[in-house]
Coordinates of C-alpha atoms in Angstrom, one line a residue:
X209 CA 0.0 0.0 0.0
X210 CA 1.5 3.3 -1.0
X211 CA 2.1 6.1 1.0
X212 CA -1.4 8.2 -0.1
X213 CA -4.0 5.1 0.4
X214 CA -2.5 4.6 3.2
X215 CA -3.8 8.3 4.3
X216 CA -7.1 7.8 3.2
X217 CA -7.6 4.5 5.0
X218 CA -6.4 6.4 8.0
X219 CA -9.0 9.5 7.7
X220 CA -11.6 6.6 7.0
X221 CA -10.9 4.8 9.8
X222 CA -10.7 7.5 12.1
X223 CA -14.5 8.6 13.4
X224 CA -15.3 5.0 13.5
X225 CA -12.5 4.2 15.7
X226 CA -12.8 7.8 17.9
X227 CA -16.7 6.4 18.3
X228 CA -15.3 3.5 20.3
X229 CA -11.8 4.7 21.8
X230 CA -12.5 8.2 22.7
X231 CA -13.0 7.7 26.4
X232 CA -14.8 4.7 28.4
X233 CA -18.2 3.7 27.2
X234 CA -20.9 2.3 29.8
X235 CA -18.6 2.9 32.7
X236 CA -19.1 6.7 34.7
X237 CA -22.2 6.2 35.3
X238 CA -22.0 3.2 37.1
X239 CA -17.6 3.4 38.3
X240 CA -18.5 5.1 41.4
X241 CA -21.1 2.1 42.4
X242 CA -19.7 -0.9 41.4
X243 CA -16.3 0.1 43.3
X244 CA -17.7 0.8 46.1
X245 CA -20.4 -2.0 46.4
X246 CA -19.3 -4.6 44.0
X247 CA -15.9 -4.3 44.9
X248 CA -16.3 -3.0 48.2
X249 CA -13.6 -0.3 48.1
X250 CA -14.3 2.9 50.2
X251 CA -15.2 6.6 49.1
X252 CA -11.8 7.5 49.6
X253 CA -10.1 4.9 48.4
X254 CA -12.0 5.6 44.6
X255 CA -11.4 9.6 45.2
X256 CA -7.7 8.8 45.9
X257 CA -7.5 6.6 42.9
X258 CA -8.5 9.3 40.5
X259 CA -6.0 11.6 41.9
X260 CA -3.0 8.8 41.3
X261 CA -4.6 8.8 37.9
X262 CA -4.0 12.3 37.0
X263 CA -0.7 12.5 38.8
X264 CA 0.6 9.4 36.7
X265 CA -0.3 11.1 33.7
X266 CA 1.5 13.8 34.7
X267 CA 4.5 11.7 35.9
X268 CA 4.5 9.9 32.7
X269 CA 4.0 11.8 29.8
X270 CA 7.6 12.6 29.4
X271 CA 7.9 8.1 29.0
X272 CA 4.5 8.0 26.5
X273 CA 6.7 10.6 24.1
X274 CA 9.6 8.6 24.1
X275 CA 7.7 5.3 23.1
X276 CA 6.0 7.1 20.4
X277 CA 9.0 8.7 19.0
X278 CA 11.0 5.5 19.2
X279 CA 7.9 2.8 18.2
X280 CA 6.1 5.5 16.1
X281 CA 2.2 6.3 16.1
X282 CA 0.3 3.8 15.3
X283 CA 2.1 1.0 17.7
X284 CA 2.2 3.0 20.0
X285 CA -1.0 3.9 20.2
X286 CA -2.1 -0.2 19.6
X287 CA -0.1 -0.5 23.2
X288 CA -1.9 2.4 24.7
X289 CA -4.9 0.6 23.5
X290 CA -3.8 -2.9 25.1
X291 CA -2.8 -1.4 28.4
X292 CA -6.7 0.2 28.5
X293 CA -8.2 -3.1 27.6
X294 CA -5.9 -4.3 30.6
X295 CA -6.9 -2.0 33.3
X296 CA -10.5 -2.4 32.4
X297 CA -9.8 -6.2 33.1
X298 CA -7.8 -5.7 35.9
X299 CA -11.3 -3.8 38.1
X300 CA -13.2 -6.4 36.6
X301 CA -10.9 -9.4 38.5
X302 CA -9.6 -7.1 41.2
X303 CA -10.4 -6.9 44.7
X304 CA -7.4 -5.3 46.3
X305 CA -6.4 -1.8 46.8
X306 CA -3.3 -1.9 45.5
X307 CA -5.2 -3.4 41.9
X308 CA -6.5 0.1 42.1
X309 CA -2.9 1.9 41.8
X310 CA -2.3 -0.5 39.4
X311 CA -5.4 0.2 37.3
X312 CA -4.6 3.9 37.8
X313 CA -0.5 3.7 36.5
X314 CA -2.1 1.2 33.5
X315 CA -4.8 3.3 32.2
X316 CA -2.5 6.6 32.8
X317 CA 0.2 5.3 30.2
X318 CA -2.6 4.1 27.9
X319 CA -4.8 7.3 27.7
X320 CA -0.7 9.4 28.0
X321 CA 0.0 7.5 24.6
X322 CA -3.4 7.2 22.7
X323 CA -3.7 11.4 24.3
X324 CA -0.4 11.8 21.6
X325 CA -0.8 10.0 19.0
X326 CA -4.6 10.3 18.1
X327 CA -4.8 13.5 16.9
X328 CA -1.2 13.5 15.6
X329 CA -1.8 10.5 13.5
X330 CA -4.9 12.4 12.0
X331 CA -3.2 15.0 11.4
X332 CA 0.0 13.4 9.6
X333 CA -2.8 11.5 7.4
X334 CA -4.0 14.7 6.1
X335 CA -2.4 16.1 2.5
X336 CA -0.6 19.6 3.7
X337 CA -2.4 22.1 1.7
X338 CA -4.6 25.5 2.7
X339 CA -7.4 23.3 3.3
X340 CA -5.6 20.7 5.9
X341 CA -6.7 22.5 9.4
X342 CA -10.2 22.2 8.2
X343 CA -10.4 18.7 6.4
X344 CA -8.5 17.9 10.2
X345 CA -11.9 19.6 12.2
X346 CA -14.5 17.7 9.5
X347 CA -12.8 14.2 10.5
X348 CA -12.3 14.9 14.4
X349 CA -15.6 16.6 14.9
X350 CA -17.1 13.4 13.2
X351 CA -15.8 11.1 15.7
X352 CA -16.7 13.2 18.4
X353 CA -20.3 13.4 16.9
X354 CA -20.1 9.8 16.9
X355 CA -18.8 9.0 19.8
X356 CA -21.2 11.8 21.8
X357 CA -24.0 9.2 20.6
X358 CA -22.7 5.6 21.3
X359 CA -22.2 7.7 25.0
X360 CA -25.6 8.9 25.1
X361 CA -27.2 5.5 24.3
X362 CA -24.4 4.2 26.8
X363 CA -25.5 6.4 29.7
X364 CA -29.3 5.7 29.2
X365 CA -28.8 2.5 29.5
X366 CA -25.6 1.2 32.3
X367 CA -28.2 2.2 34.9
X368 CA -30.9 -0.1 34.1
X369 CA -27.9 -2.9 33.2
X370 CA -26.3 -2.1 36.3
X371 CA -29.3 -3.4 38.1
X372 CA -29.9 -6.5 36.2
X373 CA -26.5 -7.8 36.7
X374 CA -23.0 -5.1 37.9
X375 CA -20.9 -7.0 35.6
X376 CA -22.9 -6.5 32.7
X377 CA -21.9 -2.5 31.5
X378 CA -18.3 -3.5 33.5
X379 CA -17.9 -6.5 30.5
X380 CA -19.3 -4.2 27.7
X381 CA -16.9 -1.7 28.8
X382 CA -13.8 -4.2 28.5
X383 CA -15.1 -5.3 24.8
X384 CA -15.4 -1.2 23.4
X385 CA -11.7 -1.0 24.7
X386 CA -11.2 -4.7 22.7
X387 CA -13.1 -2.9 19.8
X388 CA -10.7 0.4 19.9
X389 CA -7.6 -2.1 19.9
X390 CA -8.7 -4.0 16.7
X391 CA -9.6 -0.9 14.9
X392 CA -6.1 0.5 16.3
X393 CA -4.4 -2.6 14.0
X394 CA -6.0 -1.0 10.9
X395 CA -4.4 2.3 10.6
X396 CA -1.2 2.6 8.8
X397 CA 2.1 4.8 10.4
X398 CA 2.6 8.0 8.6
X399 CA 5.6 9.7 7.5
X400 CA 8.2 6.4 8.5
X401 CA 10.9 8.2 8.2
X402 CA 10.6 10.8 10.9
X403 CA 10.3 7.6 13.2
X404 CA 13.8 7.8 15.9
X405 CA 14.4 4.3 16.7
X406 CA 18.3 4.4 16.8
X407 CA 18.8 7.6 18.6
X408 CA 20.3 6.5 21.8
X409 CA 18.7 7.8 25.4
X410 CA 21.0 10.8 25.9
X411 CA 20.3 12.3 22.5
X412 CA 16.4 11.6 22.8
X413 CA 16.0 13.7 25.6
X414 CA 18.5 16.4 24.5
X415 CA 15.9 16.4 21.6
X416 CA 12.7 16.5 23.7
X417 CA 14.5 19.6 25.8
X418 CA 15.2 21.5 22.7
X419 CA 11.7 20.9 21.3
X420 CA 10.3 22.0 24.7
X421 CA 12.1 25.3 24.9
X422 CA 11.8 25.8 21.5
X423 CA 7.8 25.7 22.6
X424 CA 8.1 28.1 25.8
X425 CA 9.6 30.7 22.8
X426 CA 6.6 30.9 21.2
X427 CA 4.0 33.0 22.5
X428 CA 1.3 31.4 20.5
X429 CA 1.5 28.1 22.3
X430 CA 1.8 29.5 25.7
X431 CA -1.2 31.0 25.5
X432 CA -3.0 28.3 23.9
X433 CA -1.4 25.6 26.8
X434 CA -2.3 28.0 29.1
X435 CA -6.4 28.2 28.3
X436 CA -6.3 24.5 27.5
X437 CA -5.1 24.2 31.2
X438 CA -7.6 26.1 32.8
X439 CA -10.9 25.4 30.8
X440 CA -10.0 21.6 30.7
X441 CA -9.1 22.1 34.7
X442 CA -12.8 23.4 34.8
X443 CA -14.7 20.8 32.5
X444 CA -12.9 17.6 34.4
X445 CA -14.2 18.9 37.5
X446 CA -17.8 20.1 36.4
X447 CA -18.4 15.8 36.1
X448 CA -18.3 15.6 39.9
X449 CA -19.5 19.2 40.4
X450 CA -22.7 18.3 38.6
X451 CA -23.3 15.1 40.2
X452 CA -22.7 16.7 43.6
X453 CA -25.2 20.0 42.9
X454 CA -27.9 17.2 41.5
X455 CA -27.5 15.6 44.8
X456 CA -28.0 18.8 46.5
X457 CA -31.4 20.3 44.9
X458 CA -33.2 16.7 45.3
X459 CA -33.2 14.9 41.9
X460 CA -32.9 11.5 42.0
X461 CA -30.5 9.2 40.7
X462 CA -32.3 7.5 38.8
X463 CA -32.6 10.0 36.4
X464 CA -28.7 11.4 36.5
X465 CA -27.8 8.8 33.2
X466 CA -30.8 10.4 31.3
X467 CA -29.1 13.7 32.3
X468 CA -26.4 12.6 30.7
X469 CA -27.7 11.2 28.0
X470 CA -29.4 14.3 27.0
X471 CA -26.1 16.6 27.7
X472 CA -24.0 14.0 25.2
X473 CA -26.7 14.2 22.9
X474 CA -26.3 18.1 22.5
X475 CA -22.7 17.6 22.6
X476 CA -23.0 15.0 19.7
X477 CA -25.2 17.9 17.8
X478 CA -22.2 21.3 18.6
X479 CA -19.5 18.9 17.9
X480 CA -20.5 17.7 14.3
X481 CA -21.1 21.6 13.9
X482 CA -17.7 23.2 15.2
X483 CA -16.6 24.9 11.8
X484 CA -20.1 26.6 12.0
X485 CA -18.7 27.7 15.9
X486 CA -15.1 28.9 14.5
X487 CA -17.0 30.7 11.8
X488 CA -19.3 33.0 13.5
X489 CA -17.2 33.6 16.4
X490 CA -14.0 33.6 14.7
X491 CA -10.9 34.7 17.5
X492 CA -13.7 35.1 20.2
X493 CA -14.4 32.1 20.2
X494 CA -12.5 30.8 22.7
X495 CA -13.6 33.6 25.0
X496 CA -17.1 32.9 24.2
X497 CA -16.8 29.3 25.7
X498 CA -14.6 30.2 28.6
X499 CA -16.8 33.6 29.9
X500 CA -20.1 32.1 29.5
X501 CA -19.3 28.6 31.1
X502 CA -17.7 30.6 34.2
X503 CA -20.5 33.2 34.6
X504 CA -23.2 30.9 34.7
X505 CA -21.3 28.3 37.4
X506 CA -21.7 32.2 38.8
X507 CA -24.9 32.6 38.5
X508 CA -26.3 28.8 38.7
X509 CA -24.7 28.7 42.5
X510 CA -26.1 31.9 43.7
X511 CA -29.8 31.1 42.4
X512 CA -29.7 27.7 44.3
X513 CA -27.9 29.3 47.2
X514 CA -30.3 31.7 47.5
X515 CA -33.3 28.9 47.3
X516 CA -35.9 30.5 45.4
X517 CA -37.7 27.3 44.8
X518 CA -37.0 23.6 43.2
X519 CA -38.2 24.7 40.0
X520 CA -35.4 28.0 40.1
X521 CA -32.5 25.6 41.0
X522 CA -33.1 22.5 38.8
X523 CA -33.6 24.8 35.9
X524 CA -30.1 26.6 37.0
X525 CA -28.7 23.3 37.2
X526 CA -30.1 21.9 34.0
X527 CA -29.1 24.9 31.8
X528 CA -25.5 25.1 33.4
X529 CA -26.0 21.2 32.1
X530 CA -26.8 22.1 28.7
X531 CA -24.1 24.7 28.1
X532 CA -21.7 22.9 29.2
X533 CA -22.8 19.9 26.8
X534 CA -23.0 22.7 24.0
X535 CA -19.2 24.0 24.4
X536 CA -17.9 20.8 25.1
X537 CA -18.8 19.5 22.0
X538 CA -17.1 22.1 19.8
X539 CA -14.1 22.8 21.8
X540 CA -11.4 19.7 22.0
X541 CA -11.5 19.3 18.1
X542 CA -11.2 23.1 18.2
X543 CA -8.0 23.0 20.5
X544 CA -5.9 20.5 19.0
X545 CA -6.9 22.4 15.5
X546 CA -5.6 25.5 17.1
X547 CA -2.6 23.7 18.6
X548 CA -2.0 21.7 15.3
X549 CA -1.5 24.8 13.2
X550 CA 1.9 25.6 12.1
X551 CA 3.0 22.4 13.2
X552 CA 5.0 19.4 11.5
X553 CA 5.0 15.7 12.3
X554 CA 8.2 15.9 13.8
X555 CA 7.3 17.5 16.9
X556 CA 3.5 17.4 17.6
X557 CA 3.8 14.6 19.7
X558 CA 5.5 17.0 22.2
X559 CA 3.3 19.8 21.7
X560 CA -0.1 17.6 22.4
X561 CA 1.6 16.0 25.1
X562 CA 2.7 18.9 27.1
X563 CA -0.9 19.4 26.4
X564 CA -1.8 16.6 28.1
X565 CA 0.6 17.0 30.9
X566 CA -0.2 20.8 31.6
X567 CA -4.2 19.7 31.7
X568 CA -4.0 16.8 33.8
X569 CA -1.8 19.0 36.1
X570 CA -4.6 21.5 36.5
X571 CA -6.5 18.6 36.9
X572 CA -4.6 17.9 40.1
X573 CA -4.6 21.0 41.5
X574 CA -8.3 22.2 40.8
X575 CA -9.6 18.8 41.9
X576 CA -7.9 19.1 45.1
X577 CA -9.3 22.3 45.6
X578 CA -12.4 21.5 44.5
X579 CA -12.7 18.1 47.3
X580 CA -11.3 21.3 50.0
X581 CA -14.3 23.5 49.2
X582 CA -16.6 21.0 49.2
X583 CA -15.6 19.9 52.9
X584 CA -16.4 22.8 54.0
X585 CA -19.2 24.5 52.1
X586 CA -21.8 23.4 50.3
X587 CA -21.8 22.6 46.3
X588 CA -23.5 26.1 45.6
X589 CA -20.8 27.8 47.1
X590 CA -18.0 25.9 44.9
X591 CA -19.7 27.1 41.7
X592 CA -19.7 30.5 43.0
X593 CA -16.0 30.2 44.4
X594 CA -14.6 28.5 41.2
X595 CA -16.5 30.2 38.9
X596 CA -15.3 33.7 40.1
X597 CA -11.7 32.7 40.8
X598 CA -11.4 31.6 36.6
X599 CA -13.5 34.4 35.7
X600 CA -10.7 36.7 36.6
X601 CA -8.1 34.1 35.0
X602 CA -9.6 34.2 32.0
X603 CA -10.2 37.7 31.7
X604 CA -6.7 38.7 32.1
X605 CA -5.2 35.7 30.0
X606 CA -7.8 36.4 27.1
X607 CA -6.6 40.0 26.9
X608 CA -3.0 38.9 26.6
X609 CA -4.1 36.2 24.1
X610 CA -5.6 39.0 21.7
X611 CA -2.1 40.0 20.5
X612 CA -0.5 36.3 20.3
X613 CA -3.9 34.2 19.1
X614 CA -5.8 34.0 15.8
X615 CA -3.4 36.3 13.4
X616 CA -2.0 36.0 9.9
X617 CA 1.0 34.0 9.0
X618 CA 2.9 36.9 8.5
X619 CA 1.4 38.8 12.2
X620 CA 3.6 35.9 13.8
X621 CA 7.1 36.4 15.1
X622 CA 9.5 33.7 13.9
X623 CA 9.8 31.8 17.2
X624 CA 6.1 31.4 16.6
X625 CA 6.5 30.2 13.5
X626 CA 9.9 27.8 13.9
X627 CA 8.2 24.3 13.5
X628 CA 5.6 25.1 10.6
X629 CA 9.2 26.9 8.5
X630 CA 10.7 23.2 8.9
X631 CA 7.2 21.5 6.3

């Protein structure tokens, strides 16, 4: 197979295989449950769990890049795949704490790798022309679409499975991550001769160093790694937050998965639609999704600290729901579209794995202080808290984005410009 089929059986391939491999399918809704009453773990032992999760992500991107530079995307991204399937398996069998590190350190250096060389491997696939950002967005955003869907129908329906049998969305689960490793044998690796698999140790990570500073010179990127830590920081914990506020104004749980069905849903709709959101809103588009997101956690936790009635708070609640479904959608094809440009095979590996290591970071921290505030104040108060701290945040770092974000080729400086002058 020559080099260009081998592109366009990579671009077909892709939504399909995003549909399955995106994140877990048939598992949030029910994780928190079958851990602790299946399995018999403790509350804390799960909430310290997903903090070991994020801080092995962080403690291991630097490991994921050198297997992908040295083993190249696509089997790389096969092993990421494996070790998924593995951890999956390993809460399915497991009964021990320390299965739980395990699961955590497994799954860490299976998303770290499939985080890098996803969208890289799309993006390599794609003929470099004028129109490569936005055949890119068509592909991604179809996946999303896709997957947005299959996670609808999945959230619908784990509760209702859950009851009939635990295992049942626990062993569908483990054969969608079976699914995502056979569809991971099908693509083909890209550009094999940027692949570095007789550069010794030393010279790999003198590489990596120069690539890395090369990155803090561009003011571009900063800003870009900068918002993707924050607003990602803020969407990972909104999936507790909105569990937690739920709990708070009296819905039952019976109806959170149809909550979530209905929020993937919108987020299915937005993200098969996000050139129509880069269009209208052009390079305020980022500040569209960051200041609305922020001002209603604002105003959402002031209407249901203040108590008006149910009716008040649940449609708060619901429409804080709702836009958060709509931006979601949209925003991580729009990202790594923005972080893709100027870019070259050779070294977006490292720039969507500082990514990935700079948003699991903020996932640390704003986690942390999100489990502080809500030991000591109630959920209403955390959306007001958070939402006001970032509102500030953003605020400032949008008004130093204006001048380093969303300009002409030739508005860049050359430091910005370094990696897309070696195509």
């Amino acid at each position: 197979m020559n080099e260009q089929m081998m592109k366009k059986n990579n671009m077909r391939i892709f939504p399909l295989y995003k549909m399955f491999s995106w994140d877990l399918l048939f598992y949030y809704a029910i994780s928190f449950l079958f851990l602790t009453q299946v399995k018999k773990f403790t509350a804390s032992q799960v909430l310290l769990t997903d903090s070991f999760y994020a801080i092995f992500r962080v403690g291991f991107q630097i490991f994921c890049i050198n297997i992908t530079d040295l083993l190249g995307k696509q089997k790389s991204l096969l092993i990421g795949n494996l070790l998924v399937s593995i951890s999956i398996l390993m809460i399915i069998l497991g009964n021990e704490f320390y299965i739980l590190i395990l699961y955590s350190l497994i799954q860490a250096i299976g998303y770290g790798l499939k985080g890098i060389c996803e969208p890289t491997l799309l993006s390599d696939s794609i003929p470099k022309s004028s129109f490569s950002s936005k055949i890119y967005s068509k592909i991604d955003a179809k996946g999303s679409s896709l997957y947005y869907i299959f996670d609808a129908i999945s959230s619908a329906t784990t509760g209702f499975l859950y009851v009939v049998n635990p295992y049942i969305p626990m062993i569908i689960c483990f054969t969608c991550c079976l699914i995502s490793t056979i569809l991971s044998l099908a693509f083909e690796e890209p550009n094999k001769h940027t692949n570095k698999k007789s550069v010794s140790f030393i010279s790999y990570y003198k590489d990596i160093l120069t690539t890395f500073k090369q990155i803090a010179k561009s003011n571009r990127l900063k800003s870009l790694l900068t918002f993707s830590l924050c607003f990602g920081a803020i969407l990972s914990v909104f999936v507790t937050l909105r569990s937690s506020i739920l709990v708070d104004i009296g819905v039952s749980e019976q109806y959170f998965g149809l909550i979530l069905a209905g929020m993937q849903i919108i987020s299915s709709l937005t993200a098969s639609k996000q050139y129509l959101f880069h269009n209208i809103l052009r390079n305020r588009v980022l500040t569209s999704f960051s200041l609305s997101i922020v001002t209603t956690f604002i105003i959402t936790g002031l209407l249901v600290t203040c108590n008006i009635s149910f009716v008040v708070s649940l449609v708060s609640v619901l429409f804080t729901i709702l836009l958060v479904g709509i931006i979601k959608g949209p925003y991580y094809t729009l990202i790594q579209k923005y972080l893709n440009s100027f870019s070259n095979p050779n070294v977006n590996t490292k720039i969507f794995a500082i990514q990935s290591l700079l948003d699991n970071f903020g996932r640390v921290i704003l986690s942390f202080f999100a489990s502080f505030l809500l030991g000591i104040t109630t959920t209403s108060y955390t959306f007001i808290i958070i939402g006001s701290i970032f509102f500030v945040i953003f605020i400032f770092l949008l008004n130093y984005m204006k001048t380093k974000v969303g300009l002409r080729p030739d508005e860049y400086s050359k430091e910005d410009l370094i990696f897309w002058n070696q195509n």
